[in-house]
Amino acid sequence: MRVWEKSHFNSWQLYGHSHGNLDDIGKQYDVGVDANNFLPVSFANLKELMEAKKDNFNYILPDTLKKEGKKN
């Protein structure tokens, strides 16, 4: 799934069971152990990884929403 609920707010999508076969797009990350040396990924590590990733392709800047008078 390349678009998920609230992805336009730059939310994360964590997934598994893809056996490392999907390329991450934006703020996605395969947390399956088979894609991570058979080890769990800590939240601290996830946070660091996600902050370094590019924004989601459908990210709407908060200032844009304010100008249009929309709510999250």
mmCIF file of C-alpha atoms in Angstrom:
data_model
loop_
_atom_site.group_PDB
_atom_site.id
_atom_site.type_symbol
_atom_site.label_atom_id
_atom_site.label_comp_id
_atom_site.label_asym_id
_atom_site.label_seq_id
_atom_site.Cartn_x
_atom_site.Cartn_y
_atom_site.Cartn_z
ATOM 1 C CA MET A 1 0.000 0.000 0.000
ATOM 2 C CA ARG A 2 1.632 3.219 -1.115
ATOM 3 C CA VAL A 3 -0.936 5.624 0.326
ATOM 4 C CA TRP A 4 -2.343 5.149 3.825
ATOM 5 C CA GLU A 5 -4.622 7.048 6.143
ATOM 6 C CA LYS A 6 -3.083 10.407 7.066
ATOM 7 C CA SER A 7 -0.070 9.845 4.772
ATOM 8 C CA HIS A 8 -0.698 13.384 3.489
ATOM 9 C CA PHE A 9 0.191 14.582 7.011
ATOM 10 C CA ASN A 10 3.587 12.833 6.698
ATOM 11 C CA SER A 11 2.602 9.957 8.984
ATOM 12 C CA TRP A 12 4.644 6.771 9.067
ATOM 13 C CA GLN A 13 3.681 3.387 7.705
ATOM 14 C CA LEU A 14 5.404 0.453 9.364
ATOM 15 C CA TYR A 15 4.898 -2.938 7.775
ATOM 16 C CA GLY A 16 6.263 -6.463 7.598
ATOM 17 C CA HIS A 17 5.683 -9.795 5.858
ATOM 18 C CA SER A 18 7.134 -8.432 2.624
ATOM 19 C CA HIS A 19 10.479 -10.178 3.247
ATOM 20 C CA GLY A 20 12.388 -7.051 2.253
ATOM 21 C CA ASN A 21 10.953 -7.145 -1.287
ATOM 22 C CA LEU A 22 9.269 -3.708 -1.257
ATOM 23 C CA ASP A 23 11.156 -0.459 -1.652
ATOM 24 C CA ASP A 24 10.199 2.111 0.966
ATOM 25 C CA ILE A 25 8.584 5.273 -0.380
ATOM 26 C CA GLY A 26 8.598 8.360 1.829
ATOM 27 C CA LYS A 27 7.937 7.600 5.487
ATOM 28 C CA GLN A 28 7.521 3.827 5.071
ATOM 29 C CA TYR A 29 9.675 1.202 6.749
ATOM 30 C CA ASP A 30 9.713 -2.588 6.736
ATOM 31 C CA VAL A 31 9.957 -3.560 10.416
ATOM 32 C CA GLY A 32 9.908 -7.293 9.686
ATOM 33 C CA VAL A 33 12.782 -9.147 11.311
ATOM 34 C CA ASP A 34 13.754 -10.731 7.991
ATOM 35 C CA ALA A 35 14.548 -7.233 6.662
ATOM 36 C CA ASN A 36 16.423 -6.198 9.843
ATOM 37 C CA ASN A 37 19.012 -8.910 10.537
ATOM 38 C CA PHE A 38 16.369 -10.898 12.432
ATOM 39 C CA LEU A 39 16.284 -8.300 15.202
ATOM 40 C CA PRO A 40 13.483 -6.016 16.378
ATOM 41 C CA VAL A 41 13.769 -2.308 15.588
ATOM 42 C CA SER A 42 13.618 0.018 18.608
ATOM 43 C CA PHE A 43 11.383 3.081 18.579
ATOM 44 C CA ALA A 44 14.441 5.311 19.048
ATOM 45 C CA ASN A 45 16.046 3.760 15.964
ATOM 46 C CA LEU A 46 12.784 4.034 13.996
ATOM 47 C CA LYS A 47 12.443 7.704 14.908
ATOM 48 C CA GLU A 48 15.980 8.408 13.707
ATOM 49 C CA LEU A 49 15.414 6.468 10.466
ATOM 50 C CA MET A 50 12.090 8.175 9.735
ATOM 51 C CA GLU A 51 13.393 11.680 10.404
ATOM 52 C CA ALA A 52 16.126 11.077 7.794
ATOM 53 C CA LYS A 53 13.664 9.913 5.116
ATOM 54 C CA LYS A 54 12.104 12.145 2.480
ATOM 55 C CA ASP A 55 8.574 13.440 3.024
ATOM 56 C CA ASN A 56 5.662 11.403 1.698
ATOM 57 C CA PHE A 57 4.934 12.272 -1.940
ATOM 58 C CA ASN A 58 1.424 13.462 -1.011
ATOM 59 C CA TYR A 59 2.492 15.513 2.035
ATOM 60 C CA ILE A 60 0.452 18.693 2.475
ATOM 61 C CA LEU A 61 2.332 21.415 4.314
ATOM 62 C CA PRO A 62 0.445 22.657 7.401
ATOM 63 C CA ASP A 63 0.619 26.262 6.132
ATOM 64 C CA THR A 64 -1.247 25.190 2.982
ATOM 65 C CA LEU A 65 -4.084 23.801 5.099
ATOM 66 C CA LYS A 66 -4.279 26.992 7.159
ATOM 67 C CA LYS A 67 -4.529 29.131 4.014
ATOM 68 C CA GLU A 68 -7.353 26.956 2.687
ATOM 69 C CA GLY A 69 -9.128 26.892 6.063
ATOM 70 C CA LYS A 70 -9.053 23.097 6.337
ATOM 71 C CA LYS A 71 -8.726 21.017 9.482
ATOM 72 C CA ASN A 72 -6.514 17.969 9.965
#
